[in-house]
Amino acid sequence: MAALDLRRGQVVGEIGSGPGYFTLRLARAVGPSGHVYAVDPEPGVLEALRARLVRARVRNVTPVLALGRDPVLPPGTCDLALIVNAYHHFDDGPALLRRVTRALTASGRVVSIDWDDRETPVGPPLGRRVPLERFLRDAGRAGLWRVSEHRFLPHHIFSSSGERNRRA
Ligand SMILES: C[S@@+](CC[C@H](N)C(=O)[O-])C[C@H]1O[C@@H](n2cnc3c(N)ncnc32)[C@H](O)[C@@H]1O
């Protein structure tokens, strides 16, 4: 969470939120003046997220039902689009990244944290993982440019990108 460098009042689009392990932490980081859109295509997962939000009395999260490759996020609103443990689940990552890019603010970033493409004691089979090079190629096709990578996690790579045409 610290590496995401979030500020109070910021807006986060969390793509593939699942039942909200990270969502609650993101909501806390941006505070009551900020907002989190928690996007997932599975209605049952969003129900579990909703119950978690009610229990925790969190009011700055909107669960969003993704429509296929469309995360249905409002354009130009997200300071951060976060994808954790999810990119390798997307059937058309480049198409989804293009939509995600449209949801970013001028200085917005996309952070994907996903399984490293090497043998690890836990995690999905190697054939299901997306190598960093492929993610960066997909991101490039979506108009994103590589900002940084962090390798402080034991089994995951943290990759940050911004919008290419707003580089200056
Ligand atoms: C392994 S879970 C990760 C959940 C959460 N990010 C975490 O790390 O705890 C992957 C999630 O991605 C979601 N997902 C799959 N395809 C998606 C898509 N096209 N758009 C958004 N989410 C998707 C799945 O429904 C699932 O909840």
Short mmCIF file of C-alpha atoms and ligand atoms in Angstrom, two decimals:
data_model
loop_
_atom_site.label_atom_id
_atom_site.label_comp_id
_atom_site.label_asym_id
_atom_site.label_seq_id
_atom_site.Cartn_x
_atom_site.Cartn_y
_atom_site.Cartn_z
CA MET A 1 0.00 0.00 0.00
CA ALA A 2 2.84 2.43 0.81
CA ALA A 3 4.40 1.84 -2.63
CA LEU A 4 1.13 2.96 -4.25
CA ASP A 5 1.80 6.42 -2.80
CA LEU A 6 -1.88 7.33 -2.51
CA ARG A 7 -3.07 10.68 -1.16
CA ARG A 8 -6.26 11.65 0.66
CA GLY A 9 -8.98 12.65 -1.79
CA GLN A 10 -7.69 10.56 -4.70
CA VAL A 11 -9.82 8.26 -6.84
CA VAL A 12 -8.85 4.63 -7.45
CA GLY A 13 -10.31 2.20 -9.99
CA GLU A 14 -9.53 -1.31 -8.74
CA ILE A 15 -9.96 -3.72 -11.64
CA GLY A 16 -10.61 -7.33 -10.61
CA SER A 17 -11.24 -6.34 -7.00
CA GLY A 18 -12.56 -9.76 -5.97
CA PRO A 19 -14.32 -9.64 -2.58
CA GLY A 20 -12.29 -6.62 -1.49
CA TYR A 21 -9.17 -7.53 0.45
CA PHE A 22 -7.33 -4.56 -1.09
CA THR A 23 -10.46 -2.45 -1.60
CA LEU A 24 -10.86 -1.71 2.10
CA ARG A 25 -7.21 -0.75 2.43
CA LEU A 26 -7.49 1.53 -0.62
CA ALA A 27 -10.64 3.15 0.80
CA ARG A 28 -8.77 3.88 4.03
CA ALA A 29 -5.78 5.32 2.15
CA VAL A 30 -7.81 7.83 0.10
CA GLY A 31 -10.05 8.71 3.06
CA PRO A 32 -13.64 9.99 3.09
CA SER A 33 -12.91 12.69 0.49
CA GLY A 34 -11.54 10.09 -1.92
CA HIS A 35 -13.26 7.23 -3.71
CA VAL A 36 -12.67 3.66 -4.86
CA TYR A 37 -14.48 1.99 -7.77
CA ALA A 38 -14.20 -1.76 -7.16
CA VAL A 39 -14.71 -3.48 -10.52
CA ASP A 40 -15.39 -7.18 -11.05
CA PRO A 41 -17.48 -9.15 -13.60
CA GLU A 42 -18.72 -11.70 -11.01
CA PRO A 43 -21.99 -10.65 -9.31
CA GLY A 44 -21.40 -13.10 -6.42
CA VAL A 45 -17.99 -11.59 -5.75
CA LEU A 46 -19.50 -8.11 -5.67
CA GLU A 47 -22.17 -9.33 -3.22
CA ALA A 48 -19.41 -10.57 -0.88
CA LEU A 49 -17.66 -7.20 -1.30
CA ARG A 50 -20.89 -5.33 -0.52
CA ALA A 51 -21.35 -7.33 2.71
CA ARG A 52 -17.77 -6.56 3.69
CA LEU A 53 -18.31 -2.83 3.06
CA VAL A 54 -21.45 -2.84 5.20
CA ARG A 55 -19.71 -4.67 8.05
CA ALA A 56 -16.76 -2.26 7.95
CA ARG A 57 -19.08 0.79 7.51
CA VAL A 58 -17.07 1.93 4.52
CA ARG A 59 -18.93 4.56 2.48
CA ASN A 60 -16.40 5.65 -0.14
CA VAL A 61 -16.46 2.53 -2.34
CA THR A 62 -18.71 1.91 -5.35
CA PRO A 63 -18.88 -1.74 -6.47
CA VAL A 64 -19.01 -1.84 -10.30
CA LEU A 65 -20.11 -4.82 -12.41
CA ALA A 66 -17.66 -5.08 -15.32
CA LEU A 67 -19.22 -5.82 -18.71
CA GLY A 68 -16.79 -8.21 -20.41
CA ARG A 69 -13.75 -6.15 -21.35
CA ASP A 70 -15.34 -2.91 -20.19
CA PRO A 71 -14.66 -1.92 -16.56
CA VAL A 72 -17.43 0.71 -16.94
CA LEU A 73 -15.44 3.42 -15.20
CA PRO A 74 -16.25 7.12 -15.68
CA PRO A 75 -13.75 8.70 -18.14
CA GLY A 76 -10.94 10.90 -16.81
CA THR A 77 -11.58 10.21 -13.13
CA CYS A 78 -8.98 7.78 -11.75
CA ASP A 79 -5.66 8.87 -10.25
CA LEU A 80 -4.77 5.19 -10.03
CA ALA A 81 -6.06 2.07 -11.78
CA LEU A 82 -4.92 -0.92 -9.73
CA ILE A 83 -4.89 -4.51 -10.99
CA VAL A 84 -3.76 -7.05 -8.38
CA ASN A 85 -3.50 -10.78 -9.10
CA ALA A 86 -5.94 -10.23 -11.93
CA TYR A 87 -4.23 -9.36 -15.23
CA HIS A 88 -3.53 -13.01 -15.97
CA HIS A 89 -7.30 -13.68 -15.63
CA PHE A 90 -8.29 -11.19 -18.37
CA ASP A 91 -9.23 -12.81 -21.69
CA ASP A 92 -8.25 -9.68 -23.66
CA GLY A 93 -5.82 -7.67 -21.56
CA PRO A 94 -4.96 -5.05 -24.23
CA ALA A 95 -8.65 -4.24 -24.84
CA LEU A 96 -9.26 -3.90 -21.12
CA LEU A 97 -6.16 -1.72 -20.67
CA ARG A 98 -7.38 0.61 -23.44
CA ARG A 99 -10.64 1.13 -21.56
CA VAL A 100 -8.80 1.55 -18.27
CA THR A 101 -6.54 4.19 -19.84
CA ARG A 102 -9.60 6.26 -20.78
CA ALA A 103 -10.63 6.29 -17.12
CA LEU A 104 -7.35 7.90 -15.98
CA THR A 105 -6.85 11.57 -15.07
CA ALA A 106 -4.05 13.48 -16.87
CA SER A 107 -1.48 12.33 -14.32
CA GLY A 108 -3.13 8.96 -13.65
CA ARG A 109 -1.22 5.69 -13.40
CA VAL A 110 -1.92 2.02 -13.96
CA VAL A 111 -0.31 -0.36 -11.46
CA SER A 112 -0.44 -4.09 -12.11
CA ILE A 113 0.84 -6.43 -9.41
CA ASP A 114 0.93 -9.95 -10.75
CA TRP A 115 2.75 -13.26 -10.40
CA ASP A 116 6.38 -13.33 -11.44
CA ASP A 117 6.93 -15.60 -14.44
CA ARG A 118 9.21 -18.09 -12.67
CA GLU A 119 8.81 -21.11 -10.42
CA THR A 120 7.44 -20.05 -7.01
CA PRO A 121 6.33 -22.23 -4.06
CA VAL A 122 2.74 -20.99 -4.50
CA GLY A 123 0.75 -19.46 -7.35
CA PRO A 124 -0.88 -20.38 -10.65
CA PRO A 125 0.86 -22.69 -13.16
CA LEU A 126 3.60 -20.96 -15.14
CA GLY A 127 1.59 -21.29 -18.35
CA ARG A 128 -1.19 -19.12 -16.87
CA ARG A 129 1.08 -16.27 -15.82
CA VAL A 130 1.71 -13.18 -17.94
CA PRO A 131 5.42 -12.38 -18.32
CA LEU A 132 6.29 -8.75 -17.58
CA GLU A 133 7.44 -8.24 -21.20
CA ARG A 134 3.98 -9.23 -22.45
CA PHE A 135 2.24 -6.96 -19.95
CA LEU A 136 4.45 -4.04 -21.00
CA ARG A 137 3.75 -4.75 -24.68
CA ASP A 138 -0.01 -4.81 -23.98
CA ALA A 139 0.31 -1.61 -21.96
CA GLY A 140 2.25 0.03 -24.82
CA ARG A 141 -0.55 -0.89 -27.24
CA ALA A 142 -3.02 0.76 -24.88
CA GLY A 143 -1.02 4.02 -25.02
CA LEU A 144 0.78 3.52 -21.71
CA TRP A 145 4.50 3.88 -21.05
CA ARG A 146 6.55 2.15 -18.43
CA VAL A 147 7.26 4.25 -15.31
CA SER A 148 8.83 1.79 -12.87
CA GLU A 149 8.95 -1.74 -11.53
CA HIS A 150 9.40 -2.88 -7.95
CA ARG A 151 10.57 -6.35 -7.01
CA PHE A 152 10.21 -6.18 -3.23
CA LEU A 153 7.40 -8.78 -3.18
CA PRO A 154 8.56 -12.41 -2.93
CA HIS A 155 6.47 -13.81 -5.81
CA HIS A 156 5.02 -10.79 -7.63
CA ILE A 157 6.19 -7.91 -9.81
CA PHE A 158 4.79 -4.43 -9.19
CA SER A 159 4.66 -2.58 -12.51
CA SER A 160 3.64 1.07 -12.85
CA SER A 161 2.68 2.82 -16.14
CA GLY A 162 1.38 6.23 -17.18
CA GLU A 163 -0.19 7.64 -20.32
CA ARG A 164 2.30 7.98 -23.19
CA ASN A 165 0.90 11.12 -24.78
CA ARG A 166 0.96 12.93 -21.44
CA ARG A 167 4.57 12.06 -20.75
CA ALA A 168 5.74 15.70 -20.87
C1 LIG B 1 -7.48 -13.79 -8.21
S1 LIG B 1 -8.78 -12.64 -8.14
C2 LIG B 1 -7.94 -11.24 -7.43
C3 LIG B 1 -8.80 -10.49 -6.45
C4 LIG B 1 -8.08 -9.31 -5.74
N1 LIG B 1 -7.52 -8.36 -6.67
C5 LIG B 1 -7.02 -9.84 -4.81
O1 LIG B 1 -5.84 -9.83 -5.15
O2 LIG B 1 -7.38 -10.25 -3.69
C6 LIG B 1 -9.01 -12.11 -9.82
C7 LIG B 1 -10.29 -11.34 -10.03
O3 LIG B 1 -10.31 -10.80 -11.37
C8 LIG B 1 -11.64 -10.80 -11.80
N2 LIG B 1 -11.72 -10.66 -13.27
C9 LIG B 1 -11.63 -11.62 -14.22
N3 LIG B 1 -11.83 -11.09 -15.45
C10 LIG B 1 -12.06 -9.76 -15.28
C11 LIG B 1 -12.32 -8.67 -16.16
N4 LIG B 1 -12.43 -8.83 -17.49
N5 LIG B 1 -12.51 -7.43 -15.63
C12 LIG B 1 -12.40 -7.23 -14.28
N6 LIG B 1 -12.15 -8.23 -13.40
C13 LIG B 1 -11.98 -9.48 -13.89
C14 LIG B 1 -12.18 -12.14 -11.27
O4 LIG B 1 -13.60 -12.18 -11.23
C15 LIG B 1 -11.54 -12.19 -9.89
O5 LIG B 1 -12.38 -11.66 -8.88
#
